[in-house]
Amino acid sequence: MVDTFGASHDEVRGFVEGGWQICGNNDGDLSHVGRPFRMSLEHFSTDILPTLTAADTVVLLTELTPALTGCWNRVVESTAKIAQVVVSSSKTANDCPITSSRPCQHACVPLSPVQPAIFKDVLEQFAMKLVLNAISTGANVLKGRVFSNIMVNLTVSNNKLYYRSASIVKEMSSVSDEEALVALHRSIYRKQPELVEAASDMLISQHIKAAKHLPMVVPLAILLATERFRGPEHSNVEKAVELLSSSTGSLRQLLQSVSGNGQ
């Protein structure tokens, strides 16, 4: 989601009982690599639980087990929103009781039994993957990172996403291919305006290297492609950056108001 939604590593996290020990990966425990690699319940308890607020949501992706009870009870005591999703080929919704003493969004996804039994785990894991995709995508939609059914805050981190970014700018701002690329380059080189004019002669790999760690590259490019900010003056870039930074609503609402695209 870092590339597709421009989300930070901490916005959506997953934790599992047993951590890396149950993964069976060749490199073993990778929790030392950095915070995004800390994925055990112990890491959740130390890294996430103390920081939970009413703006957070914690989803329990299984039935409550003795090993999870203590941690889950602390989640329930927090101000975070809570939910539970159970995916099972052997249970129905009536077999999956809600495990919370306060309001909790609850869903059981019953799956039809399959033969041979070896496919049971595969089916449950695939169904859970679809559930997780729905949760994470829905969260980013609610945060306003989808505009006209397009993920507009993607990270320009490879050739495919570079060209996709230019295509999004073209579609969202109703400009030509050339104008879309100019707007994208003005966004990428927002602090180096002298490079914009030379950008057409530079390698795409140079643009990607400059863009992949910048925030809001595509949203800024969409703004710069609109009539309001289209002029070559660098002050227009500064005004567009300031507008993005000061916006208190969602990204989608801002782009709607500036682009005139009401979808």
CSV table of N, CA and C in Angstrom, one decimal, residues 103-255:
chain,number,residue,atom,x,y,z
A,103,PRO,N,-19.5,-2.3,22.1
A,103,PRO,CA,-19.9,-2.5,20.7
A,103,PRO,C,-18.7,-2.9,19.8
A,104,CYS,N,-18.9,-3.9,19.0
A,104,CYS,CA,-17.9,-4.5,18.1
A,104,CYS,C,-18.5,-4.9,16.8
A,105,GLN,N,-18.0,-4.3,15.7
A,105,GLN,CA,-18.4,-4.8,14.4
A,105,GLN,C,-17.9,-6.3,14.3
A,106,HIS,N,-18.9,-7.1,13.8
A,106,HIS,CA,-18.6,-8.5,13.8
A,106,HIS,C,-19.1,-9.2,12.5
A,107,ALA,N,-18.2,-10.0,12.0
A,107,ALA,CA,-18.6,-10.8,10.7
A,107,ALA,C,-18.0,-12.1,10.8
A,108,CYS,N,-18.8,-13.1,10.3
A,108,CYS,CA,-18.3,-14.5,10.1
A,108,CYS,C,-18.5,-14.8,8.7
A,109,VAL,N,-17.4,-15.2,8.0
A,109,VAL,CA,-17.5,-15.6,6.6
A,109,VAL,C,-17.4,-17.1,6.5
A,110,PRO,N,-18.6,-17.7,6.4
A,110,PRO,CA,-18.7,-19.2,6.3
A,110,PRO,C,-18.3,-19.6,4.9
A,111,LEU,N,-17.5,-20.7,4.7
A,111,LEU,CA,-17.1,-21.2,3.4
A,111,LEU,C,-17.7,-22.6,3.3
A,112,SER,N,-18.1,-22.9,2.0
A,112,SER,CA,-18.6,-24.3,1.8
A,112,SER,C,-17.5,-25.3,2.0
A,113,PRO,N,-17.8,-26.4,2.6
A,113,PRO,CA,-16.8,-27.5,2.7
A,113,PRO,C,-16.2,-27.9,1.4
A,114,VAL,N,-14.9,-28.2,1.3
A,114,VAL,CA,-14.3,-28.6,0.1
A,114,VAL,C,-13.6,-29.9,0.3
A,115,GLN,N,-13.5,-30.7,-0.8
A,115,GLN,CA,-12.7,-31.9,-0.8
A,115,GLN,C,-11.7,-31.9,-2.0
A,116,PRO,N,-10.5,-32.5,-1.8
A,116,PRO,CA,-10.1,-33.1,-0.5
A,116,PRO,C,-9.8,-32.0,0.6
A,117,ALA,N,-9.6,-32.5,1.8
A,117,ALA,CA,-9.5,-31.6,2.9
A,117,ALA,C,-8.2,-30.8,2.9
A,118,ILE,N,-7.3,-31.2,2.0
A,118,ILE,CA,-6.0,-30.4,1.9
A,118,ILE,C,-6.3,-29.0,1.4
A,119,PHE,N,-7.4,-28.8,0.7
A,119,PHE,CA,-7.7,-27.5,0.2
A,119,PHE,C,-8.4,-26.6,1.2
A,120,LYS,N,-8.8,-27.1,2.3
A,120,LYS,CA,-9.5,-26.3,3.3
A,120,LYS,C,-8.7,-25.1,3.8
A,121,ASP,N,-7.4,-25.4,4.1
A,121,ASP,CA,-6.6,-24.3,4.6
A,121,ASP,C,-6.3,-23.3,3.5
A,122,VAL,N,-6.1,-23.8,2.3
A,122,VAL,CA,-5.8,-22.9,1.2
A,122,VAL,C,-7.0,-22.0,0.9
A,123,LEU,N,-8.2,-22.5,1.0
A,123,LEU,CA,-9.4,-21.8,0.7
A,123,LEU,C,-9.6,-20.7,1.8
A,124,GLU,N,-9.4,-21.1,3.1
A,124,GLU,CA,-9.6,-20.2,4.2
A,124,GLU,C,-8.6,-19.0,4.1
A,125,GLN,N,-7.3,-19.4,3.7
A,125,GLN,CA,-6.3,-18.3,3.6
A,125,GLN,C,-6.6,-17.4,2.5
A,126,PHE,N,-7.1,-17.9,1.4
A,126,PHE,CA,-7.4,-17.0,0.2
A,126,PHE,C,-8.6,-16.1,0.6
A,127,ALA,N,-9.6,-16.7,1.3
A,127,ALA,CA,-10.7,-15.9,1.7
A,127,ALA,C,-10.3,-14.8,2.6
A,128,MET,N,-9.4,-15.1,3.6
A,128,MET,CA,-8.9,-14.1,4.5
A,128,MET,C,-8.1,-13.0,3.8
A,129,LYS,N,-7.4,-13.4,2.7
A,129,LYS,CA,-6.7,-12.4,1.9
A,129,LYS,C,-7.6,-11.4,1.3
A,130,LEU,N,-8.8,-11.9,0.8
A,130,LEU,CA,-9.8,-11.0,0.2
A,130,LEU,C,-10.4,-10.1,1.2
A,131,VAL,N,-10.6,-10.6,2.4
A,131,VAL,CA,-11.1,-9.8,3.5
A,131,VAL,C,-10.2,-8.7,3.9
A,132,LEU,N,-8.9,-9.1,4.0
A,132,LEU,CA,-7.9,-8.1,4.4
A,132,LEU,C,-7.7,-7.0,3.3
A,133,ASN,N,-7.8,-7.4,2.0
A,133,ASN,CA,-7.8,-6.4,0.9
A,133,ASN,C,-9.0,-5.5,1.0
A,134,ALA,N,-10.1,-6.0,1.3
A,134,ALA,CA,-11.3,-5.2,1.4
A,134,ALA,C,-11.2,-4.2,2.6
A,135,ILE,N,-10.6,-4.6,3.7
A,135,ILE,CA,-10.4,-3.7,4.9
A,135,ILE,C,-9.5,-2.6,4.6
A,136,SER,N,-8.3,-3.0,4.0
A,136,SER,CA,-7.3,-2.0,3.8
A,136,SER,C,-7.7,-1.0,2.7
A,137,THR,N,-8.3,-1.6,1.6
A,137,THR,CA,-8.7,-0.7,0.5
A,137,THR,C,-9.8,0.2,1.0
A,138,GLY,N,-10.8,-0.3,1.8
A,138,GLY,CA,-11.9,0.5,2.3
A,138,GLY,C,-11.3,1.7,3.2
A,139,ALA,N,-10.3,1.4,4.0
A,139,ALA,CA,-9.7,2.4,4.9
A,139,ALA,C,-9.1,3.5,4.1
A,140,ASN,N,-8.5,3.2,3.0
A,140,ASN,CA,-7.9,4.2,2.1
A,140,ASN,C,-8.9,5.0,1.3
A,141,VAL,N,-10.0,4.4,1.0
A,141,VAL,CA,-11.1,5.1,0.3
A,141,VAL,C,-11.7,6.1,1.3
A,142,LEU,N,-11.9,5.7,2.6
A,142,LEU,CA,-12.4,6.6,3.6
A,142,LEU,C,-11.5,7.7,3.9
A,143,LYS,N,-10.2,7.5,3.7
A,143,LYS,CA,-9.2,8.6,3.9
A,143,LYS,C,-9.1,9.5,2.7
A,144,GLY,N,-9.9,9.2,1.7
A,144,GLY,CA,-10.0,10.1,0.5
A,144,GLY,C,-8.9,9.9,-0.5
A,145,ARG,N,-8.2,8.8,-0.5
A,145,ARG,CA,-7.1,8.6,-1.4
A,145,ARG,C,-7.5,7.9,-2.7
A,146,VAL,N,-8.8,7.8,-2.9
A,146,VAL,CA,-9.4,7.3,-4.2
A,146,VAL,C,-10.3,8.4,-4.8
A,147,PHE,N,-10.1,8.7,-6.0
A,147,PHE,CA,-10.8,9.8,-6.7
A,147,PHE,C,-11.3,9.3,-8.0
A,148,SER,N,-12.6,9.3,-8.3
A,148,SER,CA,-13.1,8.8,-9.5
A,148,SER,C,-12.7,7.3,-9.7
A,149,ASN,N,-12.7,6.6,-8.6
A,149,ASN,CA,-12.3,5.1,-8.6
A,149,ASN,C,-10.9,4.9,-9.0
A,150,ILE,N,-10.0,5.9,-8.8
A,150,ILE,CA,-8.6,5.8,-9.2
A,150,ILE,C,-7.8,6.1,-7.9
A,151,MET,N,-6.8,5.3,-7.7
A,151,MET,CA,-5.9,5.5,-6.6
A,151,MET,C,-4.9,6.6,-7.0
A,152,VAL,N,-5.2,7.8,-6.4
A,152,VAL,CA,-4.5,9.0,-6.9
A,152,VAL,C,-3.2,9.4,-6.1
A,153,ASN,N,-3.0,8.7,-5.0
A,153,ASN,CA,-1.8,9.0,-4.2
A,153,ASN,C,-0.7,8.0,-4.3
A,154,LEU,N,-0.6,7.3,-5.4
A,154,LEU,CA,0.4,6.3,-5.6
A,154,LEU,C,1.8,6.8,-5.5
A,155,THR,N,2.8,6.0,-5.3
A,155,THR,CA,4.1,6.4,-5.2
A,155,THR,C,4.8,6.1,-6.5
A,156,VAL,N,5.5,7.1,-7.1
A,156,VAL,CA,6.2,6.9,-8.4
A,156,VAL,C,7.5,6.2,-8.2
A,157,SER,N,7.4,4.8,-8.1
A,157,SER,CA,8.6,4.1,-7.7
A,157,SER,C,9.1,3.1,-8.8
A,158,ASN,N,8.5,3.1,-10.0
A,158,ASN,CA,9.0,2.3,-11.1
A,158,ASN,C,8.4,2.8,-12.4
A,159,ASN,N,8.9,2.2,-13.5
A,159,ASN,CA,8.4,2.6,-14.8
A,159,ASN,C,6.9,2.6,-15.0
A,160,LYS,N,6.3,1.5,-14.5
A,160,LYS,CA,4.9,1.3,-14.7
A,160,LYS,C,4.1,2.4,-14.0
A,161,LEU,N,4.5,2.7,-12.7
A,161,LEU,CA,3.8,3.7,-11.9
A,161,LEU,C,4.1,5.1,-12.4
A,162,TYR,N,5.3,5.3,-13.1
A,162,TYR,CA,5.6,6.6,-13.7
A,162,TYR,C,4.6,6.9,-14.8
A,163,TYR,N,4.4,5.9,-15.7
A,163,TYR,CA,3.4,6.1,-16.8
A,163,TYR,C,2.0,6.1,-16.3
A,164,ARG,N,1.7,5.3,-15.3
A,164,ARG,CA,0.3,5.4,-14.7
A,164,ARG,C,0.1,6.7,-14.1
A,165,SER,N,1.0,7.3,-13.4
A,165,SER,CA,0.9,8.6,-12.8
A,165,SER,C,0.6,9.7,-13.9
A,166,ALA,N,1.3,9.7,-15.0
A,166,ALA,CA,1.1,10.6,-16.1
A,166,ALA,C,-0.3,10.4,-16.7
A,167,SER,N,-0.8,9.2,-16.8
A,167,SER,CA,-2.1,8.9,-17.3
A,167,SER,C,-3.2,9.4,-16.4
A,168,ILE,N,-3.0,9.3,-15.1
A,168,ILE,CA,-4.0,9.7,-14.1
A,168,ILE,C,-4.1,11.3,-14.2
A,169,VAL,N,-2.9,11.9,-14.3
A,169,VAL,CA,-2.9,13.4,-14.4
A,169,VAL,C,-3.7,13.8,-15.6
A,170,LYS,N,-3.4,13.1,-16.7
A,170,LYS,CA,-4.1,13.5,-18.0
A,170,LYS,C,-5.6,13.3,-17.8
A,171,GLU,N,-6.1,12.2,-17.2
A,171,GLU,CA,-7.5,11.9,-17.1
A,171,GLU,C,-8.2,12.9,-16.1
A,172,MET,N,-7.5,13.1,-15.0
A,172,MET,CA,-8.1,13.9,-13.9
A,172,MET,C,-8.2,15.4,-14.3
A,173,SER,N,-7.2,15.8,-15.1
A,173,SER,CA,-7.2,17.3,-15.4
A,173,SER,C,-7.6,17.6,-16.8
A,174,SER,N,-7.9,16.6,-17.6
A,174,SER,CA,-8.3,16.8,-19.0
A,174,SER,C,-7.3,17.6,-19.8
A,175,VAL,N,-6.1,17.1,-19.8
A,175,VAL,CA,-5.0,17.7,-20.5
A,175,VAL,C,-4.3,16.7,-21.5
A,176,SER,N,-3.4,17.2,-22.3
A,176,SER,CA,-2.8,16.3,-23.2
A,176,SER,C,-1.7,15.5,-22.6
A,177,ASP,N,-1.1,14.5,-23.3
A,177,ASP,CA,-0.1,13.7,-22.7
A,177,ASP,C,1.1,14.6,-22.3
A,178,GLU,N,1.5,15.5,-23.2
A,178,GLU,CA,2.6,16.4,-23.0
A,178,GLU,C,2.4,17.3,-21.7
A,179,GLU,N,1.2,17.8,-21.6
A,179,GLU,CA,0.9,18.7,-20.5
A,179,GLU,C,0.9,17.9,-19.2
A,180,ALA,N,0.4,16.6,-19.3
A,180,ALA,CA,0.4,15.8,-18.1
A,180,ALA,C,1.8,15.5,-17.6
A,181,LEU,N,2.7,15.2,-18.5
A,181,LEU,CA,4.1,14.9,-18.2
A,181,LEU,C,4.8,16.2,-17.6
A,182,VAL,N,4.5,17.3,-18.2
A,182,VAL,CA,5.1,18.6,-17.6
A,182,VAL,C,4.6,18.8,-16.2
A,183,ALA,N,3.3,18.6,-16.0
A,183,ALA,CA,2.8,18.7,-14.6
A,183,ALA,C,3.4,17.7,-13.6
A,184,LEU,N,3.6,16.5,-14.1
A,184,LEU,CA,4.3,15.5,-13.3
A,184,LEU,C,5.7,15.9,-12.9
A,185,HIS,N,6.4,16.4,-13.9
A,185,HIS,CA,7.8,16.8,-13.7
A,185,HIS,C,7.9,18.0,-12.8
A,186,ARG,N,6.9,18.9,-12.9
A,186,ARG,CA,6.9,20.1,-12.0
A,186,ARG,C,6.7,19.6,-10.6
A,187,SER,N,5.9,18.6,-10.4
A,187,SER,CA,5.6,18.0,-9.1
A,187,SER,C,6.9,17.4,-8.5
A,188,ILE,N,7.5,16.6,-9.3
A,188,ILE,CA,8.7,15.8,-8.9
A,188,ILE,C,9.8,16.8,-8.5
A,189,TYR,N,10.0,17.8,-9.4
A,189,TYR,CA,11.1,18.8,-9.1
A,189,TYR,C,10.6,20.1,-8.5
A,190,ARG,N,9.7,19.9,-7.6
A,190,ARG,CA,9.1,21.1,-6.9
A,190,ARG,C,10.1,22.0,-6.2
A,191,LYS,N,11.2,21.4,-5.8
A,191,LYS,CA,12.3,22.2,-5.1
A,191,LYS,C,13.5,22.4,-6.1
A,192,GLN,N,13.4,22.0,-7.3
A,192,GLN,CA,14.5,22.2,-8.3
A,192,GLN,C,13.8,22.6,-9.6
A,193,PRO,N,13.2,23.8,-9.6
A,193,PRO,CA,12.5,24.2,-10.9
A,193,PRO,C,13.4,24.3,-12.1
A,194,GLU,N,14.7,24.4,-11.9
A,194,GLU,CA,15.6,24.5,-13.0
A,194,GLU,C,15.7,23.2,-13.8
A,195,LEU,N,15.2,22.1,-13.2
A,195,LEU,CA,15.3,20.8,-13.8
A,195,LEU,C,14.0,20.5,-14.7
A,196,VAL,N,13.0,21.2,-14.5
A,196,VAL,CA,11.7,20.9,-15.2
A,196,VAL,C,11.9,21.1,-16.7
A,197,GLU,N,12.6,22.1,-17.1
A,197,GLU,CA,12.7,22.3,-18.6
A,197,GLU,C,13.6,21.2,-19.2
A,198,ALA,N,14.5,20.7,-18.4
A,198,ALA,CA,15.4,19.7,-18.9
A,198,ALA,C,14.9,18.3,-18.7
A,199,ALA,N,13.7,18.2,-18.1
A,199,ALA,CA,13.2,16.8,-17.7
A,199,ALA,C,12.9,15.9,-18.9
A,200,SER,N,12.5,16.5,-20.0
A,200,SER,CA,12.2,15.7,-21.2
A,200,SER,C,13.4,15.0,-21.7
A,201,ASP,N,14.6,15.5,-21.5
A,201,ASP,CA,15.8,14.9,-22.0
A,201,ASP,C,16.5,14.0,-20.9
A,202,MET,N,15.9,13.9,-19.8
A,202,MET,CA,16.4,13.0,-18.7
A,202,MET,C,15.9,11.6,-18.8
A,203,LEU,N,16.6,10.7,-18.2
A,203,LEU,CA,16.1,9.3,-18.2
A,203,LEU,C,14.9,9.1,-17.2
A,204,ILE,N,14.0,8.2,-17.5
A,204,ILE,CA,12.9,8.0,-16.6
A,204,ILE,C,13.4,7.5,-15.3
A,205,SER,N,14.5,6.8,-15.3
A,205,SER,CA,15.0,6.3,-14.0
A,205,SER,C,15.4,7.4,-13.1
A,206,GLN,N,15.8,8.6,-13.7
A,206,GLN,CA,16.2,9.7,-12.9
A,206,GLN,C,15.0,10.3,-12.2
A,207,HIS,N,13.9,10.4,-13.0
A,207,HIS,CA,12.6,10.9,-12.5
A,207,HIS,C,12.1,10.0,-11.3
A,208,ILE,N,12.2,8.7,-11.5
A,208,ILE,CA,11.8,7.8,-10.5
A,208,ILE,C,12.6,7.9,-9.2
A,209,LYS,N,13.9,8.1,-9.4
A,209,LYS,CA,14.8,8.2,-8.2
A,209,LYS,C,14.5,9.5,-7.4
A,210,ALA,N,14.1,10.5,-8.2
A,210,ALA,CA,13.8,11.8,-7.5
A,210,ALA,C,12.4,11.8,-6.9
A,211,ALA,N,11.5,11.0,-7.4
A,211,ALA,CA,10.1,11.0,-7.0
A,211,ALA,C,9.7,10.0,-5.9
A,212,LYS,N,10.4,8.9,-5.8
A,212,LYS,CA,9.9,7.8,-5.0
A,212,LYS,C,9.8,8.1,-3.5
A,213,HIS,N,10.6,9.1,-3.0
A,213,HIS,CA,10.5,9.4,-1.6
A,213,HIS,C,9.7,10.7,-1.3
A,214,LEU,N,9.1,11.3,-2.4
A,214,LEU,CA,8.4,12.5,-2.2
A,214,LEU,C,6.9,12.2,-1.9
A,215,PRO,N,6.3,13.0,-1.0
A,215,PRO,CA,4.9,12.8,-0.7
A,215,PRO,C,4.0,13.5,-1.8
A,216,MET,N,2.8,13.0,-2.0
A,216,MET,CA,1.8,13.6,-2.8
A,216,MET,C,2.2,14.0,-4.2
A,217,VAL,N,3.0,13.2,-4.9
A,217,VAL,CA,3.5,13.5,-6.2
A,217,VAL,C,2.4,13.7,-7.2
A,218,VAL,N,1.5,12.7,-7.3
A,218,VAL,CA,0.4,12.7,-8.3
A,218,VAL,C,-0.7,13.7,-7.9
A,219,PRO,N,-1.1,13.8,-6.6
A,219,PRO,CA,-2.1,14.9,-6.3
A,219,PRO,C,-1.6,16.3,-6.7
A,220,LEU,N,-0.3,16.5,-6.4
A,220,LEU,CA,0.3,17.8,-6.7
A,220,LEU,C,0.3,18.0,-8.2
A,221,ALA,N,0.7,17.0,-8.9
A,221,ALA,CA,0.7,17.1,-10.4
A,221,ALA,C,-0.7,17.4,-11.0
A,222,ILE,N,-1.7,16.7,-10.4
A,222,ILE,CA,-3.1,17.0,-10.8
A,222,ILE,C,-3.4,18.5,-10.6
A,223,LEU,N,-3.1,19.0,-9.5
A,223,LEU,CA,-3.3,20.4,-9.2
A,223,LEU,C,-2.6,21.3,-10.2
A,224,LEU,N,-1.3,21.0,-10.5
A,224,LEU,CA,-0.5,21.8,-11.4
A,224,LEU,C,-1.0,21.7,-12.8
A,225,ALA,N,-1.7,20.7,-13.2
A,225,ALA,CA,-2.2,20.6,-14.5
A,225,ALA,C,-3.5,21.3,-14.7
A,226,THR,N,-4.1,21.8,-13.6
A,226,THR,CA,-5.4,22.5,-13.8
A,226,THR,C,-5.1,24.0,-14.2
A,227,GLU,N,-6.1,24.6,-14.7
A,227,GLU,CA,-5.9,26.0,-15.2
A,227,GLU,C,-5.4,26.9,-14.1
A,228,ARG,N,-5.9,26.6,-12.9
A,228,ARG,CA,-5.5,27.5,-11.7
A,228,ARG,C,-4.0,27.6,-11.5
A,229,PHE,N,-3.3,26.4,-11.7
A,229,PHE,CA,-1.9,26.4,-11.4
A,229,PHE,C,-1.0,26.0,-12.6
A,230,ARG,N,-1.6,26.2,-13.8
A,230,ARG,CA,-0.9,25.6,-15.0
A,230,ARG,C,0.3,26.5,-15.4
A,231,GLY,N,0.4,27.7,-15.1
A,231,GLY,CA,1.4,28.6,-15.6
A,231,GLY,C,2.8,28.1,-15.2
A,232,PRO,N,3.8,28.5,-15.9
A,232,PRO,CA,5.2,27.9,-15.6
A,232,PRO,C,5.8,28.6,-14.4
A,233,GLU,N,5.3,29.6,-13.9
A,233,GLU,CA,5.9,30.3,-12.7
A,233,GLU,C,6.0,29.3,-11.6
A,234,HIS,N,7.2,29.4,-10.9
A,234,HIS,CA,7.4,28.5,-9.8
A,234,HIS,C,6.5,28.8,-8.6
A,235,SER,N,6.0,30.1,-8.6
A,235,SER,CA,5.1,30.5,-7.5
A,235,SER,C,3.8,29.6,-7.5
A,236,ASN,N,3.4,29.2,-8.7
A,236,ASN,CA,2.2,28.3,-8.8
A,236,ASN,C,2.5,27.0,-8.1
A,237,VAL,N,3.7,26.5,-8.2
A,237,VAL,CA,4.0,25.2,-7.5
A,237,VAL,C,4.0,25.4,-6.0
A,238,GLU,N,4.5,26.5,-5.6
A,238,GLU,CA,4.5,26.8,-4.1
A,238,GLU,C,3.1,27.0,-3.6
A,239,LYS,N,2.2,27.6,-4.4
A,239,LYS,CA,0.8,27.8,-4.0
A,239,LYS,C,0.1,26.4,-3.9
A,240,ALA,N,0.4,25.6,-4.9
A,240,ALA,CA,-0.3,24.3,-4.9
A,240,ALA,C,0.2,23.4,-3.8
A,241,VAL,N,1.5,23.4,-3.5
A,241,VAL,CA,2.0,22.7,-2.3
A,241,VAL,C,1.4,23.2,-1.0
A,242,GLU,N,1.3,24.5,-0.9
A,242,GLU,CA,0.7,25.1,0.3
A,242,GLU,C,-0.8,24.7,0.4
A,243,LEU,N,-1.5,24.6,-0.7
A,243,LEU,CA,-2.9,24.2,-0.7
A,243,LEU,C,-3.0,22.8,-0.2
A,244,LEU,N,-2.2,21.9,-0.7
A,244,LEU,CA,-2.2,20.5,-0.3
A,244,LEU,C,-1.9,20.4,1.2
A,245,SER,N,-0.9,21.1,1.7
A,245,SER,CA,-0.4,21.0,3.1
A,245,SER,C,-1.5,21.6,4.0
A,246,SER,N,-2.2,22.6,3.6
A,246,SER,CA,-3.2,23.2,4.5
A,246,SER,C,-4.6,22.6,4.5
A,247,SER,N,-4.8,21.7,3.5
A,247,SER,CA,-6.1,21.2,3.4
A,247,SER,C,-6.5,20.3,4.6
A,248,THR,N,-7.7,20.6,5.2
A,248,THR,CA,-8.1,19.8,6.4
A,248,THR,C,-9.1,18.7,6.0
A,249,GLY,N,-9.6,18.7,4.8
A,249,GLY,CA,-10.5,17.7,4.3
A,249,GLY,C,-9.8,16.5,3.7
A,250,SER,N,-10.5,15.6,3.0
A,250,SER,CA,-9.8,14.5,2.4
A,250,SER,C,-9.2,15.0,1.1
A,251,LEU,N,-8.2,14.2,0.6
A,251,LEU,CA,-7.6,14.5,-0.7
A,251,LEU,C,-8.6,14.5,-1.8
A,252,ARG,N,-9.5,13.6,-1.8
A,252,ARG,CA,-10.6,13.5,-2.8
A,252,ARG,C,-11.4,14.8,-2.8
A,253,GLN,N,-11.8,15.3,-1.7
A,253,GLN,CA,-12.6,16.5,-1.7
A,253,GLN,C,-11.8,17.7,-2.2
A,254,LEU,N,-10.5,17.8,-1.9
A,254,LEU,CA,-9.6,18.9,-2.4
A,254,LEU,C,-9.6,18.8,-3.9
A,255,LEU,N,-9.3,17.6,-4.5
A,255,LEU,CA,-9.1,17.5,-5.9
A,255,LEU,C,-10.5,17.7,-6.6
